[in-house]
Coordinates of C-alpha atoms in Angstrom, one line a residue:
X206 CA 33.9 7.0 -8.8
X207 CA 32.5 5.5 -11.9
X208 CA 30.7 2.2 -11.9
X209 CA 33.0 1.0 -14.9
X210 CA 36.7 1.6 -13.4
X211 CA 35.6 -0.5 -9.9
X212 CA 36.1 -3.2 -12.0
X213 CA 39.2 -3.2 -10.1
X214 CA 38.4 -3.5 -6.3
X215 CA 34.9 -5.9 -7.1
X216 CA 37.7 -8.4 -8.4
X217 CA 39.4 -8.3 -5.6
X218 CA 36.8 -8.6 -3.2
X219 CA 35.2 -11.3 -4.7
X220 CA 39.0 -13.5 -4.8
X221 CA 39.2 -13.1 -0.9
X222 CA 35.1 -14.1 -0.6
X223 CA 36.8 -17.3 -2.3
X224 CA 40.0 -17.7 -0.3
X225 CA 42.4 -17.5 -3.4
X226 CA 45.5 -16.4 -3.5
X227 CA 46.3 -13.3 -5.4
X228 CA 49.6 -15.3 -7.4
X229 CA 47.3 -18.2 -8.4
X230 CA 44.2 -16.2 -10.1
X231 CA 47.3 -14.2 -11.7
X232 CA 48.4 -17.5 -12.8
X233 CA 44.9 -19.2 -14.0
X234 CA 43.7 -16.1 -16.0
X235 CA 47.6 -16.3 -17.6
X236 CA 49.1 -12.7 -16.4
X237 CA 51.2 -12.3 -13.9
X238 CA 50.8 -11.0 -10.1
X239 CA 51.5 -7.9 -10.6
X240 CA 49.3 -7.2 -13.1
X241 CA 46.4 -7.7 -11.2
X242 CA 47.8 -6.4 -8.5
X243 CA 47.9 -3.3 -10.5
X244 CA 43.9 -4.3 -12.3
X245 CA 42.9 -4.6 -8.4
X246 CA 43.5 -1.3 -7.4
X247 CA 42.0 -0.2 -10.4
X248 CA 45.3 1.3 -12.0
X249 CA 44.2 -0.8 -15.6
X250 CA 40.8 -0.9 -17.1
X251 CA 40.8 -4.6 -18.7
X252 CA 38.1 -6.0 -21.0
X253 CA 37.2 -8.6 -23.6
X254 CA 39.1 -11.9 -23.3
X255 CA 40.9 -11.3 -20.1
X256 CA 37.6 -9.5 -18.6
X257 CA 35.9 -12.7 -19.4
X258 CA 38.6 -14.6 -18.1
X259 CA 38.8 -13.8 -14.5
X260 CA 35.1 -14.2 -14.4
X261 CA 35.5 -18.0 -15.5
X262 CA 37.7 -18.0 -13.0
X263 CA 35.4 -16.2 -10.6
X264 CA 32.5 -17.8 -11.1
X265 CA 30.4 -14.5 -12.0
X266 CA 29.6 -13.2 -14.7
X267 CA 31.7 -10.5 -16.4
X268 CA 28.9 -7.9 -16.4
X269 CA 29.0 -8.4 -12.7
X270 CA 32.7 -8.0 -12.6
X271 CA 32.4 -4.4 -14.9
X272 CA 28.6 -2.9 -13.8
X273 CA 28.4 -4.7 -10.6
X274 CA 25.2 -4.0 -8.6
X275 CA 22.3 -3.6 -10.2
X276 CA 20.8 -0.4 -10.2
X277 CA 17.4 -2.2 -8.8
X278 CA 20.3 -2.2 -5.4
X279 CA 21.2 1.0 -6.0
X280 CA 17.9 2.4 -5.3
X281 CA 17.3 0.3 -2.6
X282 CA 20.3 1.8 -0.8
X283 CA 19.5 5.5 -1.9
X284 CA 16.0 5.6 0.3
X285 CA 17.2 3.5 2.8
X286 CA 19.5 6.5 3.0
X287 CA 17.5 9.2 1.7
X288 CA 14.5 7.2 4.5
X289 CA 17.1 7.6 7.5
X290 CA 16.5 11.2 8.2
X291 CA 20.4 13.0 8.7
X292 CA 22.4 12.6 5.9
X293 CA 24.4 10.9 7.7
X294 CA 25.9 8.5 4.0
X295 CA 28.0 9.7 1.4
X296 CA 25.9 8.8 -1.0
X297 CA 28.0 10.2 -3.8
X298 CA 29.7 6.4 -3.1
X299 CA 27.0 4.2 -3.5
X300 CA 28.6 2.7 -6.6
X301 CA 31.8 1.7 -4.4
X302 CA 29.9 0.5 -1.6
X303 CA 27.6 -1.6 -3.4
X304 CA 31.0 -2.5 -6.1
X305 CA 33.3 -4.0 -3.4
X306 CA 30.9 -5.0 -0.7
X307 CA 28.0 -6.4 -2.5
X308 CA 26.7 -9.0 0.4
X309 CA 27.0 -5.9 3.0
X310 CA 25.0 -3.5 0.4
X311 CA 22.0 -6.6 0.2
X312 CA 22.0 -7.0 4.0
X313 CA 21.6 -3.1 4.3
X314 CA 18.4 -3.3 1.4
X315 CA 17.1 -6.3 2.3
X316 CA 16.9 -4.8 5.8
X317 CA 15.3 -1.5 4.8
X318 CA 12.7 -3.5 2.5
X319 CA 11.7 -5.6 5.3
X320 CA 11.5 -2.5 7.5
X321 CA 8.9 -0.8 4.9
X322 CA 6.7 -4.6 5.7
X323 CA 6.8 -4.6 9.2
X324 CA 6.1 -0.8 8.6
X325 CA 2.9 -1.9 6.5
X326 CA 1.7 -4.7 8.9
X327 CA 1.9 -2.1 11.6
X328 CA -0.4 0.5 10.3
X329 CA -2.6 -2.3 8.5
X330 CA -2.9 -4.7 11.9
X331 CA -3.2 -1.8 14.0
X332 CA -6.1 0.2 11.3
X333 CA -8.1 -2.9 11.6
X334 CA -8.0 -3.7 16.1
X335 CA -9.6 -0.7 15.8
X336 CA -12.4 -0.2 13.3
X337 CA -13.1 -3.5 12.4
X338 CA -16.4 -4.0 12.6
X339 CA -16.7 -7.5 12.5
X340 CA -13.5 -7.9 15.4
X341 CA -15.8 -6.0 17.3
X342 CA -18.6 -7.5 17.1
X343 CA -17.2 -10.9 17.5
X344 CA -15.1 -9.2 21.3
X345 CA -18.4 -8.0 22.4
X346 CA -19.9 -11.0 21.3
X347 CA -17.1 -13.6 23.5
X348 CA -17.5 -10.6 26.7
X349 CA -21.2 -10.1 26.9
X350 CA -21.2 -14.8 26.9
X351 CA -18.8 -14.6 29.5
X352 CA -20.3 -12.7 31.8
X353 CA -23.5 -14.3 31.3
X354 CA -21.6 -17.8 32.6
X355 CA -20.3 -15.5 35.1
X356 CA -23.0 -14.0 36.5
X357 CA -25.5 -17.6 36.2
X358 CA -22.5 -19.8 38.1
X359 CA -22.4 -17.3 40.8
X360 CA -26.2 -17.4 41.3
X361 CA -25.9 -22.2 41.8
X362 CA -22.0 -20.7 44.2
X363 CA -23.5 -18.8 46.1
X364 CA -27.2 -19.1 46.4
X365 CA -27.9 -22.1 49.2
X366 CA -30.7 -24.6 47.7
X367 CA -32.8 -24.0 45.0
X368 CA -35.5 -25.7 43.1
X369 CA -35.1 -28.3 41.2
X370 CA -37.3 -26.5 38.7
X371 CA -35.0 -23.4 39.2
X372 CA -30.9 -25.9 39.6
X373 CA -32.5 -27.1 36.3
X374 CA -33.0 -23.5 34.3
X375 CA -29.7 -22.9 35.8
X376 CA -27.4 -25.8 34.8
X377 CA -29.7 -25.5 31.5
X378 CA -28.3 -21.6 30.8
X379 CA -24.7 -22.8 31.8
X380 CA -24.7 -25.3 29.2
X381 CA -26.7 -23.3 25.9
X382 CA -23.7 -19.4 26.9
X383 CA -20.8 -22.8 27.3
X384 CA -21.2 -23.6 23.7
X385 CA -22.5 -20.1 22.6
X386 CA -19.2 -19.4 23.7
X387 CA -17.1 -21.4 22.2
X388 CA -18.8 -21.0 18.8
X389 CA -18.0 -17.0 19.2
X390 CA -14.6 -17.8 20.3
X391 CA -14.1 -20.1 17.7
X392 CA -15.3 -17.3 14.7
X393 CA -13.0 -14.6 15.8
X394 CA -9.9 -17.8 16.0
X395 CA -11.2 -18.3 12.7
X396 CA -11.7 -14.8 11.4
X397 CA -7.9 -14.0 13.5
X398 CA -5.6 -16.7 12.0
X399 CA -3.7 -15.5 8.7
X400 CA -3.0 -18.2 7.5
X401 CA -6.4 -19.8 7.0
X402 CA -6.1 -19.7 3.9
X403 CA -9.9 -21.0 2.1
X404 CA -11.9 -19.2 0.1
X405 CA -14.3 -18.6 2.9
X406 CA -12.1 -16.4 4.1
X407 CA -12.0 -12.7 2.9
X408 CA -12.1 -10.7 5.7
X409 CA -14.9 -7.1 5.1
X410 CA -16.6 -6.6 1.6
X411 CA -15.2 -3.7 0.5
X412 CA -12.2 -6.1 1.0
X413 CA -13.5 -8.6 -1.9
X414 CA -13.9 -5.0 -3.6
X415 CA -11.0 -4.0 -3.4
X416 CA -9.1 -7.4 -4.3
X417 CA -11.6 -8.2 -7.8
X418 CA -9.9 -4.4 -8.6
X419 CA -6.3 -4.6 -7.5
X420 CA -5.8 -8.3 -9.1
X421 CA -7.2 -7.0 -12.8
X422 CA -5.0 -3.2 -12.3
X423 CA -8.2 -0.9 -11.3
X424 CA -8.6 -1.6 -15.7
X425 CA -11.0 -3.4 -17.3
X426 CA -10.7 -3.7 -21.3
X427 CA -14.3 -5.9 -21.4
X428 CA -16.5 -2.9 -20.9
X429 CA -14.2 0.0 -21.9
X430 CA -14.3 -2.4 -25.5
X431 CA -18.3 -3.0 -24.9
X432 CA -17.5 -6.7 -24.8
X433 CA -18.5 -7.5 -21.2
X434 CA -21.2 -5.4 -19.2
X435 CA -20.3 -5.3 -14.8
X436 CA -23.1 -8.3 -13.5
X437 CA -21.3 -10.7 -16.0
X438 CA -18.0 -9.7 -14.3
X439 CA -18.5 -9.8 -10.8
X440 CA -20.9 -12.7 -11.4
X441 CA -17.4 -14.5 -12.9
X442 CA -15.1 -13.2 -10.2
X443 CA -13.1 -15.2 -7.6
X444 CA -12.3 -12.7 -5.4
X445 CA -16.1 -12.2 -4.1
X446 CA -17.6 -14.5 -2.3
X447 CA -20.0 -12.2 -0.5
X448 CA -23.3 -10.9 -1.8
X449 CA -22.6 -7.6 -0.2
X450 CA -19.1 -7.6 -2.0
X451 CA -20.5 -8.2 -5.8
X452 CA -23.2 -5.2 -4.4
X453 CA -19.9 -3.2 -3.9
X454 CA -18.2 -4.6 -6.9
X455 CA -20.7 -4.1 -9.5
X456 CA -21.5 -0.1 -8.5
X457 CA -17.9 0.0 -8.7
X458 CA -18.1 -0.8 -12.9
X459 CA -21.1 0.9 -13.1
X460 CA -20.0 3.7 -12.1
X461 CA -15.8 2.6 -14.5
X462 CA -18.8 2.1 -17.4
X463 CA -20.7 5.5 -17.5
X464 CA -16.9 7.7 -16.8
X465 CA -15.1 5.2 -19.3
X466 CA -18.5 5.9 -21.7
X467 CA -18.1 9.7 -21.3
X468 CA -14.5 10.1 -22.2
X469 CA -12.9 6.7 -24.5
X470 CA -9.6 5.6 -23.8
X471 CA -9.5 6.0 -27.8
X472 CA -9.2 10.3 -26.9
X473 CA -7.7 10.4 -23.7
X474 CA -5.3 8.6 -24.8
X475 CA -3.1 10.7 -27.5
X476 CA -4.3 13.9 -25.3
X477 CA -2.2 12.7 -22.8
X478 CA 0.5 11.3 -24.2
X479 CA 0.6 14.5 -27.0
X480 CA -0.6 18.0 -24.1
X481 CA 0.1 16.3 -20.5
X482 CA -2.4 16.0 -17.5
X483 CA -4.4 18.1 -17.5
X484 CA -7.6 17.5 -16.1
X485 CA -9.4 21.2 -16.8
X486 CA -8.1 21.3 -20.0
X487 CA -9.9 17.2 -20.7
X488 CA -12.9 18.5 -18.8
X489 CA -13.6 21.4 -22.0
X490 CA -12.3 18.9 -24.3
X491 CA -14.8 16.2 -23.6
X492 CA -18.0 18.7 -22.2
X493 CA -17.9 16.1 -18.9
X494 CA -17.8 17.8 -15.0
X495 CA -15.0 17.5 -13.1
X496 CA -15.6 14.9 -10.7
X497 CA -16.0 12.6 -13.5
X498 CA -12.1 13.9 -15.1
X499 CA -10.4 12.5 -12.1
X500 CA -12.3 9.3 -11.5
X501 CA -10.9 8.2 -14.8
X502 CA -7.3 9.8 -15.0
X503 CA -7.1 7.8 -11.7
X504 CA -8.0 4.5 -13.4
X505 CA -6.2 5.3 -16.0
X506 CA -3.1 3.0 -17.1
X507 CA 0.3 3.3 -16.3
X508 CA 1.4 3.2 -19.8
X509 CA -1.4 5.9 -20.8
X510 CA -0.2 7.9 -17.7
X511 CA 2.3 8.2 -17.9
X512 CA 3.1 7.0 -13.7
X513 CA 1.4 6.1 -10.7
X514 CA -2.1 7.1 -9.8
X515 CA -4.2 7.1 -6.6
X516 CA -7.8 7.6 -5.9
X517 CA -9.9 8.3 -3.8
X518 CA -14.1 8.7 -3.3
X519 CA -15.5 10.3 -0.2
X520 CA -19.0 10.7 0.6
X521 CA -20.4 13.6 2.9
X522 CA -19.8 11.6 6.3
X523 CA -15.7 11.1 4.9
X524 CA -16.7 7.9 4.7
X525 CA -14.1 6.8 1.8
X526 CA -16.0 4.9 -1.0
X527 CA -13.9 3.9 -3.3
X528 CA -9.8 3.9 -2.6
X529 CA -7.5 3.3 -5.1
X530 CA -4.2 3.0 -3.6
X531 CA -0.4 4.8 -5.1
X532 CA 3.2 3.5 -3.5
X533 CA 3.8 5.8 -1.0
X534 CA 1.0 7.2 0.3
X535 CA -0.6 4.8 2.7
X536 CA -4.7 4.3 2.7
X537 CA -6.1 3.7 6.2
X538 CA -8.5 -0.1 5.3
X539 CA -11.4 1.1 8.0
X540 CA -12.5 4.1 10.2
X541 CA -12.0 7.5 9.9
X542 CA -8.8 9.1 8.5
X543 CA -6.6 11.9 7.9
X544 CA -8.8 15.2 8.0
X545 CA -5.7 17.3 6.7
X546 CA -6.7 15.5 3.3
X547 CA -7.6 17.7 0.6
X548 CA -10.4 15.8 -0.2
X549 CA -12.3 16.6 2.9
X550 CA -11.1 20.8 2.6
X551 CA -13.0 19.9 -0.8
X552 CA -16.4 18.5 2.0
X553 CA -16.3 21.7 2.6
X554 CA -16.2 24.1 -0.2
X555 CA -18.4 22.0 -3.6
X556 CA -17.8 22.2 -6.8
X557 CA -14.1 24.4 -6.0
X558 CA -11.7 22.2 -7.3
X559 CA -8.7 22.1 -4.8
X560 CA -5.2 22.0 -6.0
X561 CA -2.4 20.9 -2.8
X562 CA 0.8 19.4 -2.6
X563 CA 1.2 17.0 0.1
X564 CA 3.9 15.2 2.1
X565 CA 3.1 12.0 4.1
X566 CA 4.6 12.2 7.0
X567 CA 7.1 8.7 7.6
X568 CA 10.3 7.5 7.2
X569 CA 9.6 8.0 3.4
X570 CA 8.7 11.9 3.1
X571 CA 7.1 11.6 -0.2
X572 CA 5.6 14.3 -1.6
X573 CA 1.8 14.4 -3.5
X574 CA -0.3 16.8 -6.2
X575 CA -3.6 16.6 -5.1
X576 CA -6.6 17.1 -7.0
X577 CA -9.9 17.5 -5.1
X578 CA -13.9 18.4 -6.0
X579 CA -17.0 17.7 -4.4
X580 CA -20.4 17.9 -6.4
X581 CA -24.1 17.0 -5.4
X582 CA -24.4 13.0 -5.9
X583 CA -27.8 12.9 -6.0
X584 CA -30.1 16.1 -8.4
X585 CA -31.0 18.9 -7.4
X586 CA -34.4 19.5 -5.5
X587 CA -36.5 22.3 -3.5
X588 CA -37.6 19.2 -1.2
X589 CA -34.2 17.4 -0.3
X590 CA -30.6 18.3 1.2
X591 CA -28.1 17.6 -0.9
X592 CA -26.2 14.7 -1.2
X593 CA -22.6 15.8 -1.6
X594 CA -19.8 13.4 -3.0
X595 CA -15.7 14.2 -3.3
X596 CA -12.8 12.3 -5.5
X597 CA -9.0 13.0 -4.6
X598 CA -6.6 12.1 -7.3
X599 CA -3.2 11.2 -5.9
X600 CA -0.7 12.6 -8.3
X601 CA 3.3 11.4 -7.1
X602 CA 6.0 14.0 -7.6
X603 CA 9.7 14.2 -8.3
X604 CA 10.3 16.3 -5.4
X605 CA 8.2 17.7 -2.1
X606 CA 7.8 21.5 -2.7
X607 CA 9.4 23.2 0.2
X608 CA 5.2 24.1 1.3
X609 CA 4.0 21.5 0.7
X610 CA 1.4 20.6 3.5
X611 CA 2.0 17.7 6.0
X612 CA -0.3 14.6 6.2
X613 CA -0.9 11.0 6.9
X614 CA -2.3 8.1 7.0
X615 CA -4.8 8.2 10.8
X616 CA -4.1 9.7 14.1
X617 CA -4.1 6.1 15.5
X618 CA -0.7 6.0 13.2
X619 CA 0.9 9.1 11.3
X620 CA 4.0 9.8 13.6
X621 CA 3.6 13.4 13.7
X622 CA 2.6 14.2 17.2
X623 CA 2.7 18.2 17.2
X624 CA -0.5 18.5 15.2
X625 CA -3.1 20.4 15.9
X626 CA -5.6 18.1 13.6
X627 CA -4.8 14.8 16.1
X628 CA -7.3 13.2 17.6
X629 CA -6.2 10.4 19.2
X630 CA -2.4 9.4 20.5
X631 CA -0.4 7.7 17.6
X632 CA 1.6 4.6 18.4
X633 CA 4.3 5.0 17.1
X634 CA 7.1 7.7 17.7
X635 CA 8.1 10.9 15.9
X636 CA 11.6 8.9 14.4
X637 CA 8.9 5.4 13.5

């Protein structure tokens, strides 16, 4: 049923919510109760002065009666239905449901969004607890100190008379170890306490650098136009607290600047807008290697590229050196990623471009086109082994191709139990 034909249903639902009788609403609007009854059953269309009068009595904007729920709400309802898996929802009646029961529609949409946020939180926390070196080092320090205190205490308790010199030494050890345990425990609590919003509470250096890049939407007009340099931008960034984070961010900006000089935005934008995204054609047009093209495309503004894009750069060990997230494609914050990602296949075939359609497993199975290539990061030499890096551009697709390769984020939070590449059991279930 069309949205504009449900005006009567919305009038009726609003009237019932307010507890107004049909005759009373008709009297206030200056029409008969029988005519209002026809309107509420969508047998008479209304507009103009009558619509405005009814909206004033019901305390809503006229557009809420004619248009009903906003497009964002309808999109959220359709997304919730798609994520449910089984096709049990009547998608053709989404407008009618949102129009007749706007409150329940809001509840359903908000719950779906809340579930999605909780899933992302579970993924992030699980990844952090599993792979965060800061957390691992802190726990190791706490356990080691506790073991030392236990050992000293057992000597004092189980040994007979001790010479005063040794007894004083053990007491001093207990005092020092207990102080160290208290400091380590306090540091661990501060690290885990998300409520601590101080500037020093930034986490890993890579997290600081990513926060800096994200705050700028991975786009730096100052570098594009030559009005600044990486050193100055890093020095002025409040997100960068530690020296390690500044070093990482500066390296990313220096690579950004080099790519921008080889592929100026003013020249790239018209080509993409007229011919679309064709990395091979762009590589020939600007006479640059494919890795430069993929890195450049991955950080272009959405209004230039036409849609969002994700980007991942890794070294030969598979460790992620640079990551630009894209909605729907989960990237682990720490530790190993899914070995089925095309970027790792590219590492096995240096200088061979790969194009793969993938679908990432989870509540929302979204499709992506991944373009990847690996290259020797250092100049070739007879006296030095190659040092390969790989880059992967992630482009969302509207539809999931039937032959798309299922991939995950990391094994610990991937619900696909039958994967041959699984390294460890998942904490999630298939239906999560």
